[in-house]
PDB file of N, CA and C in Angstrom:
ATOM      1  N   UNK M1232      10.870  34.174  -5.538  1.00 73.00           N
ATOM      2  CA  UNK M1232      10.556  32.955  -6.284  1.00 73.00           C
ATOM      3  C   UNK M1232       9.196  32.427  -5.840  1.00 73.00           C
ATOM      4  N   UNK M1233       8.622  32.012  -6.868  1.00 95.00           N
ATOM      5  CA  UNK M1233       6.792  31.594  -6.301  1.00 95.00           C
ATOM      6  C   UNK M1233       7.406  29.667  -6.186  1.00 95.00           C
ATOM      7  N   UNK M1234       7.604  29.473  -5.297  1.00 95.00           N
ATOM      8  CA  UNK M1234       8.025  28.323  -4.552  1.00 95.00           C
ATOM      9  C   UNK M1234       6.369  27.343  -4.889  1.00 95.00           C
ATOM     10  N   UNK M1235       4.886  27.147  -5.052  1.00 97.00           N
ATOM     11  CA  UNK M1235       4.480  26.733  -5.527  1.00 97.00           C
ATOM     12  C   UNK M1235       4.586  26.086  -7.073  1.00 97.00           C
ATOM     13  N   UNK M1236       5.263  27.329  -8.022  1.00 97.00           N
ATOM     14  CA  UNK M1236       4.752  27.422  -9.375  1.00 97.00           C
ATOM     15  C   UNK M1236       6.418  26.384  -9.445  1.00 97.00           C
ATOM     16  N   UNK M1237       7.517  26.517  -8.652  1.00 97.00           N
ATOM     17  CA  UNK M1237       8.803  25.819  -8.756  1.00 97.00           C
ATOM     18  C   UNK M1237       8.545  24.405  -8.570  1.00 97.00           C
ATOM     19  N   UNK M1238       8.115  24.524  -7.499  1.00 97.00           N
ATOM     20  CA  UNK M1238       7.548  22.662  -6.896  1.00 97.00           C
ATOM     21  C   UNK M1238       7.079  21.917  -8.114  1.00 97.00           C
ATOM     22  N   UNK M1239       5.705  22.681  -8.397  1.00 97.00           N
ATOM     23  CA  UNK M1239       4.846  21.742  -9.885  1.00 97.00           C
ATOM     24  C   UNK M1239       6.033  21.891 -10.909  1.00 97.00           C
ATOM     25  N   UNK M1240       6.539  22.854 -11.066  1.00 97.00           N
ATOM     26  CA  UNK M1240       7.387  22.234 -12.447  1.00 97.00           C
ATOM     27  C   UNK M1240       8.472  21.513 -11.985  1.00 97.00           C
ATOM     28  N   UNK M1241       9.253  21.279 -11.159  1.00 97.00           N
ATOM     29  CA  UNK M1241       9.790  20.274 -10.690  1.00 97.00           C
ATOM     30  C   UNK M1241       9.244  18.656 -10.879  1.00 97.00           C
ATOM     31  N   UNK M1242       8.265  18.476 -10.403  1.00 97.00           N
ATOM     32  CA  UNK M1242       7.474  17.619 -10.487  1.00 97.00           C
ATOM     33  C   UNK M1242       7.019  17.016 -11.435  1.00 97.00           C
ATOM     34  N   UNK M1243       6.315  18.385 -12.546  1.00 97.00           N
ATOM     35  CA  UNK M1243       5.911  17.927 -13.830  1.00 97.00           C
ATOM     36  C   UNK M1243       6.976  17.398 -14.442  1.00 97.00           C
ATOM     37  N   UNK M1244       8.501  17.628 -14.395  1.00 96.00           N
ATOM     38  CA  UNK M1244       9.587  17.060 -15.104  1.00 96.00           C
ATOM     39  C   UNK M1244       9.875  16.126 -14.597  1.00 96.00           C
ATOM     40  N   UNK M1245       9.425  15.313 -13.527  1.00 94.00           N
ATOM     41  CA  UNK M1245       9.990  13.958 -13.194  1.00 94.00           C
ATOM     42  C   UNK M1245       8.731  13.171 -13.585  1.00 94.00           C
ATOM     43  N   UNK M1246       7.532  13.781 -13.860  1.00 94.00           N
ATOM     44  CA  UNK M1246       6.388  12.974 -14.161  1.00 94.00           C
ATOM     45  C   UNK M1246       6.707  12.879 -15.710  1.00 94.00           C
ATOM     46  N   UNK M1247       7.529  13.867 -16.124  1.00 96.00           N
ATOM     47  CA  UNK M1247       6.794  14.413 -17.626  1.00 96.00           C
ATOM     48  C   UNK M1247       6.240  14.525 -18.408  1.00 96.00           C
ATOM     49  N   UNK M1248       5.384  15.499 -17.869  1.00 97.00           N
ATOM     50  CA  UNK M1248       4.250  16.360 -17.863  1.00 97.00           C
ATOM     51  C   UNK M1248       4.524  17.615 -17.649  1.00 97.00           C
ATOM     52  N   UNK M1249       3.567  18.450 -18.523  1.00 97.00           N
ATOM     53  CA  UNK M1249       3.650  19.738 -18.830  1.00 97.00           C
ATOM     54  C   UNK M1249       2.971  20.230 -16.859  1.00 97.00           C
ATOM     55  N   UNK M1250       3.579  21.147 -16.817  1.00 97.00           N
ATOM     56  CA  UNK M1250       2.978  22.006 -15.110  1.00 97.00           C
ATOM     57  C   UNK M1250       1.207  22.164 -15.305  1.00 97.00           C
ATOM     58  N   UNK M1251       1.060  22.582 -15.807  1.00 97.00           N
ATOM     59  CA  UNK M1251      -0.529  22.982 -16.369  1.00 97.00           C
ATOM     60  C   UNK M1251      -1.398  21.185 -15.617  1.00 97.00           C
ATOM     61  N   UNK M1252      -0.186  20.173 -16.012  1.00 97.00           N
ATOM     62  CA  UNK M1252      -1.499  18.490 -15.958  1.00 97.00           C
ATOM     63  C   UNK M1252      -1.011  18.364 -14.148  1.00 97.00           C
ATOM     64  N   UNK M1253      -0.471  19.473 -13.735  1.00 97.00           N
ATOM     65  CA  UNK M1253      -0.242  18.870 -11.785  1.00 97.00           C
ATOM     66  C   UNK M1253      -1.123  19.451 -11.391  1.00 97.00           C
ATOM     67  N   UNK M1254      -1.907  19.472 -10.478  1.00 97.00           N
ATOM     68  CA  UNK M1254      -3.115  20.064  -9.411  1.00 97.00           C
ATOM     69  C   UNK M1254      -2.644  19.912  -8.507  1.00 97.00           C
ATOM     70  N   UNK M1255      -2.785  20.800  -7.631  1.00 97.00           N
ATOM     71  CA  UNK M1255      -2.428  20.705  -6.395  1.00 97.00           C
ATOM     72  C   UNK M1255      -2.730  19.199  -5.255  1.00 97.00           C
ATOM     73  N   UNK M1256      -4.169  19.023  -5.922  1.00 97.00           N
ATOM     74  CA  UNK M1256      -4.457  17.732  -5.642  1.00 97.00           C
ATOM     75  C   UNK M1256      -4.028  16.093  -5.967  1.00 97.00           C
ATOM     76  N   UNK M1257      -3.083  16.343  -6.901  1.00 96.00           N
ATOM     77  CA  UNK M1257      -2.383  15.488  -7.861  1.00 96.00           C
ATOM     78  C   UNK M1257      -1.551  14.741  -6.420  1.00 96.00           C
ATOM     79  N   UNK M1258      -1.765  13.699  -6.566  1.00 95.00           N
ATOM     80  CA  UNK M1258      -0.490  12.606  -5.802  1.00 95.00           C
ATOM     81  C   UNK M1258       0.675  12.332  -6.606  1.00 95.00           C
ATOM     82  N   UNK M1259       1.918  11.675  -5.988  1.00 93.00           N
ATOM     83  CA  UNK M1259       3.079  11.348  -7.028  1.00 93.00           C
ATOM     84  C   UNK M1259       2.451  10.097  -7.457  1.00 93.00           C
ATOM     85  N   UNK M1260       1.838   9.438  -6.820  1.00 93.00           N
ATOM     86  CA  UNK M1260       1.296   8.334  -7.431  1.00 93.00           C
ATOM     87  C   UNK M1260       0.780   8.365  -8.520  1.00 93.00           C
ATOM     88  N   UNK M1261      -0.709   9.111  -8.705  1.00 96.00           N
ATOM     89  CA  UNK M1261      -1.558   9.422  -9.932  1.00 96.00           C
ATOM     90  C   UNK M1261      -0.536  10.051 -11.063  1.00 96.00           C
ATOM     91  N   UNK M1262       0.515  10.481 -10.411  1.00 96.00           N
ATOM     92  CA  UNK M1262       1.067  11.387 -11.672  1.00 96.00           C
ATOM     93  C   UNK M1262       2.180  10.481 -12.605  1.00 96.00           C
ATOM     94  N   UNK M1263       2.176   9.010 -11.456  1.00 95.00           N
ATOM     95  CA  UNK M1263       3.446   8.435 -12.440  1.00 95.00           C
ATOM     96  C   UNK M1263       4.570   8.257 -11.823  1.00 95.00           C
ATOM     97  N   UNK M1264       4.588   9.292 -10.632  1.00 94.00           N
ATOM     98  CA  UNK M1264       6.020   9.085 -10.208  1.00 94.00           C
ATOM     99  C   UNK M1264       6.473   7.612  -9.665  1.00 94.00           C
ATOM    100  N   UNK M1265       7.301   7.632  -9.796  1.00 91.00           N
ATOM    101  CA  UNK M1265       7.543   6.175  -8.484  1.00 91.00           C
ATOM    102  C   UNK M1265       9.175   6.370  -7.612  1.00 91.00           C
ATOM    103  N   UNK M1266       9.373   5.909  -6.830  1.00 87.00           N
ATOM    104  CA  UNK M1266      10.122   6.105  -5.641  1.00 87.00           C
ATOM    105  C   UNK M1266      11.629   6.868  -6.430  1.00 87.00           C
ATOM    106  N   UNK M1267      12.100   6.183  -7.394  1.00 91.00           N
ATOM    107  CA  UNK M1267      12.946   7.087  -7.828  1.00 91.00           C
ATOM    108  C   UNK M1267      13.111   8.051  -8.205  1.00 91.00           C
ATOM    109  N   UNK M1268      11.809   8.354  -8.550  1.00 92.00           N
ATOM    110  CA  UNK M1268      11.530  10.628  -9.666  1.00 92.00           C
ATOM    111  C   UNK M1268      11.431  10.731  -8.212  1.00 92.00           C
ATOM    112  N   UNK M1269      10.713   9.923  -6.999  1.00 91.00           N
ATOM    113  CA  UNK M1269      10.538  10.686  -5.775  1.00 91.00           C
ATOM    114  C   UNK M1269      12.034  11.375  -5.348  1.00 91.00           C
ATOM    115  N   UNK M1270      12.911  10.550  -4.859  1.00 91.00           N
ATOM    116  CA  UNK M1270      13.952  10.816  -4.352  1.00 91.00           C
ATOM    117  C   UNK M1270      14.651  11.769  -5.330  1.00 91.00           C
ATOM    118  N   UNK M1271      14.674  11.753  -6.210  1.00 94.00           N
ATOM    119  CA  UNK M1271      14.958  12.944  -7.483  1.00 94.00           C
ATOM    120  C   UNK M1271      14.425  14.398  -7.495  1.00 94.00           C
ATOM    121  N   UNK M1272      13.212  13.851  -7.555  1.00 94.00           N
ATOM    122  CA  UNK M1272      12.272  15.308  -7.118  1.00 94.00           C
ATOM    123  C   UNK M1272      12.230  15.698  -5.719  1.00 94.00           C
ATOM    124  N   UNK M1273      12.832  15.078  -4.995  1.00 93.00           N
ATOM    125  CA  UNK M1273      13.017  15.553  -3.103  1.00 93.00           C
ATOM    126  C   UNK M1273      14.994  16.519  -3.475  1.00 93.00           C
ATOM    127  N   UNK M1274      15.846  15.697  -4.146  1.00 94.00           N
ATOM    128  CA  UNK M1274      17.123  16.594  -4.346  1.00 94.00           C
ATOM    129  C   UNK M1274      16.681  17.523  -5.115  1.00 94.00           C
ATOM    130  N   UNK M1275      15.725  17.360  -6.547  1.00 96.00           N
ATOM    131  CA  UNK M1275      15.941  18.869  -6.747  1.00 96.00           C
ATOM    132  C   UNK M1275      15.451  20.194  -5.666  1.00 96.00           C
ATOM    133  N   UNK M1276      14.270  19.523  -5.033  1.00 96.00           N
ATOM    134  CA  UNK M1276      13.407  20.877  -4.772  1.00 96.00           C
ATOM    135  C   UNK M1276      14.630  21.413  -3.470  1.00 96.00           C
ATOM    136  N   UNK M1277      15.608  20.056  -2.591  1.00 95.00           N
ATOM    137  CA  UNK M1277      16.735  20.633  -1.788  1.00 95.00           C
ATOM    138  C   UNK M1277      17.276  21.792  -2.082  1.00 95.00           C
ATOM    139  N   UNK M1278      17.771  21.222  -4.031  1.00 96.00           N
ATOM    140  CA  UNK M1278      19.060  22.030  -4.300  1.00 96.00           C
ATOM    141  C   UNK M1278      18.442  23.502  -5.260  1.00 96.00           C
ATOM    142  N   UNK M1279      17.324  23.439  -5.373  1.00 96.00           N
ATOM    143  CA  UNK M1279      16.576  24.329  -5.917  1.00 96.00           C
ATOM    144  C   UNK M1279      16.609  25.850  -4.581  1.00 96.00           C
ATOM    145  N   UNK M1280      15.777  25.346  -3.470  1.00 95.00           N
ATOM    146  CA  UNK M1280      15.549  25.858  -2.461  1.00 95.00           C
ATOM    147  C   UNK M1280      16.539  25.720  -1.331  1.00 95.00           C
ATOM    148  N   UNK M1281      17.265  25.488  -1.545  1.00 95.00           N
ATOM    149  CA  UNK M1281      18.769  25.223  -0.704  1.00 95.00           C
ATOM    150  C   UNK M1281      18.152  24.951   0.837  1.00 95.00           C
ATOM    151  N   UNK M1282      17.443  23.550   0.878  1.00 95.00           N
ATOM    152  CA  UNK M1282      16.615  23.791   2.206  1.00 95.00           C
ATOM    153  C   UNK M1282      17.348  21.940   1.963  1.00 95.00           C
ATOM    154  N   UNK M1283      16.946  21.131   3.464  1.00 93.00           N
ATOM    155  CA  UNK M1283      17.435  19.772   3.602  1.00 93.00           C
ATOM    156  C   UNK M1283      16.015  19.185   3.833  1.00 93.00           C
ATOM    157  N   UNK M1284      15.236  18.334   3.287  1.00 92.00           N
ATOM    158  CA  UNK M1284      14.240  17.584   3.506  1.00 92.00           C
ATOM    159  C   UNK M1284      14.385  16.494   4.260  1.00 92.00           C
ATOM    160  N   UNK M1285      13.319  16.609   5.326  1.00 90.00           N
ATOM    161  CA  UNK M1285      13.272  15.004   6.479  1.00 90.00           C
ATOM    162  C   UNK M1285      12.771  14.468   5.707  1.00 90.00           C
ATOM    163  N   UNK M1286      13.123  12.970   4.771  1.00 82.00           N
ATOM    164  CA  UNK M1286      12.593  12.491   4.427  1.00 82.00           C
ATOM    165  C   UNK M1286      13.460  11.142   4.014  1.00 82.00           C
ATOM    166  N   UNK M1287      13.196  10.111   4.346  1.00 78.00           N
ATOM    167  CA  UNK M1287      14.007   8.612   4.124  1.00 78.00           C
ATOM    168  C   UNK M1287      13.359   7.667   3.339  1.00 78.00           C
ATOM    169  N   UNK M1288      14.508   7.777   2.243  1.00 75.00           N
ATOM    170  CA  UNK M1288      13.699   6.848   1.461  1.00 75.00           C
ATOM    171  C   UNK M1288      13.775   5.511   1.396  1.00 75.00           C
ATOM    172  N   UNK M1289      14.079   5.484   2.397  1.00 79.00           N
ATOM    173  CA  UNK M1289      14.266   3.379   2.814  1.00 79.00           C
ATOM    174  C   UNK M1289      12.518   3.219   3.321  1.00 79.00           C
ATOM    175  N   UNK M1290      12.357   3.895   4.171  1.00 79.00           N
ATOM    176  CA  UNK M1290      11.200   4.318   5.076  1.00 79.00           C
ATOM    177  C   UNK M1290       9.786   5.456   5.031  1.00 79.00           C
ATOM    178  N   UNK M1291       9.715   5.613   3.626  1.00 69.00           N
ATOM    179  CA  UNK M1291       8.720   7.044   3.430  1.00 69.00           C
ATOM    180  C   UNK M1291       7.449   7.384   4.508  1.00 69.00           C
ATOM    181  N   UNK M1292       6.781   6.076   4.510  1.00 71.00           N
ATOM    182  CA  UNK M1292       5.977   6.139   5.119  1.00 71.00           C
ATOM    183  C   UNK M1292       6.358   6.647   6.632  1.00 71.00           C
ATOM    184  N   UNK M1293       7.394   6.487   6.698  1.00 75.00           N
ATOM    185  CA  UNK M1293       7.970   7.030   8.203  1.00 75.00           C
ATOM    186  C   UNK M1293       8.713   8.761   8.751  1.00 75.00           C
ATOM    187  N   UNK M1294       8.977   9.238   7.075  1.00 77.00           N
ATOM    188  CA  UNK M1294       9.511  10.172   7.303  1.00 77.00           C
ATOM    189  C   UNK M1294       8.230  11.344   7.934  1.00 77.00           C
ATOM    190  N   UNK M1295       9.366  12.507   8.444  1.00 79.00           N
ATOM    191  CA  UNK M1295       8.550  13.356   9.056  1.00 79.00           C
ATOM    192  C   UNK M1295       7.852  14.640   8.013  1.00 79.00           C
ATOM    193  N   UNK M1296       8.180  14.195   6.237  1.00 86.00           N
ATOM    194  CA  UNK M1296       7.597  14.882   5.014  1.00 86.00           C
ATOM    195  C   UNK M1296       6.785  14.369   4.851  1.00 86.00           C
ATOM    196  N   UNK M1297       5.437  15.370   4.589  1.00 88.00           N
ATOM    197  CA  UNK M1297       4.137  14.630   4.134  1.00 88.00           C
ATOM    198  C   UNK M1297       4.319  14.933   2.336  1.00 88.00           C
ATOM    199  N   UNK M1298       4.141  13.572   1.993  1.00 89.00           N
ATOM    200  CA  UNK M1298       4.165  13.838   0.653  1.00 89.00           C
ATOM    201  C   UNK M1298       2.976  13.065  -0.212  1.00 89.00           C
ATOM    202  N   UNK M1299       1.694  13.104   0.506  1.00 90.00           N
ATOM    203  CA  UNK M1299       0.795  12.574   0.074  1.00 90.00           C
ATOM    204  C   UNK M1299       0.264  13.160  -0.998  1.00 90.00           C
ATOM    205  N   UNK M1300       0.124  14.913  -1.307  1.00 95.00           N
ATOM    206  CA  UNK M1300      -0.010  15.222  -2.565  1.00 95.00           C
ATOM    207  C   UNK M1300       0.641  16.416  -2.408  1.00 95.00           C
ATOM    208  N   UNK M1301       0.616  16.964  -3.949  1.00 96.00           N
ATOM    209  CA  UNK M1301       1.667  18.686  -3.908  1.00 96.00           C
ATOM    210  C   UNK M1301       1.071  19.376  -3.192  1.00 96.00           C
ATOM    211  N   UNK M1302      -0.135  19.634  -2.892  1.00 97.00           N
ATOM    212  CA  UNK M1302      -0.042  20.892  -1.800  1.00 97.00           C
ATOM    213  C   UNK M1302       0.549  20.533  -0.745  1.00 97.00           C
ATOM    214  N   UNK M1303       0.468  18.962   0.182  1.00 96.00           N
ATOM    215  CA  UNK M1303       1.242  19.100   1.313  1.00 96.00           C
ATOM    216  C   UNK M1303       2.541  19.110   0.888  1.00 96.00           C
ATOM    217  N   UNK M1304       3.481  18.766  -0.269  1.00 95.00           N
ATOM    218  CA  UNK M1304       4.704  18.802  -0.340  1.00 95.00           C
ATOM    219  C   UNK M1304       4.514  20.173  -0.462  1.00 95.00           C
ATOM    220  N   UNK M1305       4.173  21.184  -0.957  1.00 96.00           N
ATOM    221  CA  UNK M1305       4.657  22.425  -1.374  1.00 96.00           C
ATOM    222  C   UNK M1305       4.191  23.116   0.274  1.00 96.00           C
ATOM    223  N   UNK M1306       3.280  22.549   0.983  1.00 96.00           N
ATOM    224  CA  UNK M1306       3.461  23.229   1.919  1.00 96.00           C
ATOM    225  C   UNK M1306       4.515  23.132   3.460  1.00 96.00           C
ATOM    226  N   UNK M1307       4.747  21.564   3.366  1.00 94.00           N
ATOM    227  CA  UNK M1307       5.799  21.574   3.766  1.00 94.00           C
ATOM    228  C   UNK M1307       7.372  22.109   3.883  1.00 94.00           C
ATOM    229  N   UNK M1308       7.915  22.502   2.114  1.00 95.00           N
ATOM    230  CA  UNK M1308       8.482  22.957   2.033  1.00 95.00           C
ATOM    231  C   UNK M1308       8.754  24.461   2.088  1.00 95.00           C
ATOM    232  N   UNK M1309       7.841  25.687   2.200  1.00 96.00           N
ATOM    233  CA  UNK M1309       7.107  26.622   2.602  1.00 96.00           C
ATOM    234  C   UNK M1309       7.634  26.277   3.982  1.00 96.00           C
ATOM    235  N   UNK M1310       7.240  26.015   4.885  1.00 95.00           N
ATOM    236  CA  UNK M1310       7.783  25.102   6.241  1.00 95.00           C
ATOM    237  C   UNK M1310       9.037  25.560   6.659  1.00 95.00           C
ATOM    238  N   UNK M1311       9.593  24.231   5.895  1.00 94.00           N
ATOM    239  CA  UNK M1311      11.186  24.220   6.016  1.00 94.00           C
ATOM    240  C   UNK M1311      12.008  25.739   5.587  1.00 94.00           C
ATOM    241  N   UNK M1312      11.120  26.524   4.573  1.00 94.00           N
ATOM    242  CA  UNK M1312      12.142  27.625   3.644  1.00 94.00           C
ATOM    243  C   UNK M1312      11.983  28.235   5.468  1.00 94.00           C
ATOM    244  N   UNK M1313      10.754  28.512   5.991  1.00 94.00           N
ATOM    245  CA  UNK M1313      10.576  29.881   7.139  1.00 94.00           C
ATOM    246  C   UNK M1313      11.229  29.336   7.989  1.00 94.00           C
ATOM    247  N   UNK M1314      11.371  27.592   8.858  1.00 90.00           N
ATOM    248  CA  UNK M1314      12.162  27.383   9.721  1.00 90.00           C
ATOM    249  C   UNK M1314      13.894  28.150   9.393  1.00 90.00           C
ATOM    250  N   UNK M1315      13.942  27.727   8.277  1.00 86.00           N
ATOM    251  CA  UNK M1315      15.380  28.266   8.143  1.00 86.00           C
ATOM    252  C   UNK M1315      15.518  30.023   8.020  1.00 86.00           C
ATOM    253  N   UNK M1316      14.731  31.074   8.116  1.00 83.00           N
ATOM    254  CA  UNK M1316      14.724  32.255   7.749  1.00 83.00           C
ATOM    255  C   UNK M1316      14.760  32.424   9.256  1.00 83.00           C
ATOM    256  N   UNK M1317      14.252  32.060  10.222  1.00 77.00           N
ATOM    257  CA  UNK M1317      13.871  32.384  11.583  1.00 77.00           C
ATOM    258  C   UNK M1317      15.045  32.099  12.151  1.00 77.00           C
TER     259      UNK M1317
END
């Protein structure tokens, strides 16, 4: 599975937006999201990638997920898939 190309369309469906309008550089912010597609788009990419995300959404700014834009979410999760393979 290309775990990049999954993330953006994940994403693009809580923004909705076609995958093609996410850049890697894209924030959830710029894209629209707001705290609820967040926490939405944090269960799917879980139950997508059967992986558990550090991430609290009482507290974002505190969690140990960087989710400042998709490449660090997609590389984080990249992350989490190899912690769990090891």
């Amino acid at each position: 599975m290309d775990i990049e190309k999954k993330v953006i369309e994940i994403i693009a469906e809580q923004a909705v937006l076609e995958p093609s309008d996410v850049s890697l550089e894209s924030t959830l912010e710029s894209l629209g999201i707001d705290s609820l597609g967040l926490v939405e788009s944090i269960f799917a990419i879980e139950e997508v990638f059967d992986i558990s995300v550090p991430f609290n959404a009482n507290e974002p700014a505190k969690s140990a997920f960087d989710i400042s834009t998709v490449s660090t979410i997609i590389s984080g999760i990249k992350a989490l898939i190899a912690d769990q393979k090891a």
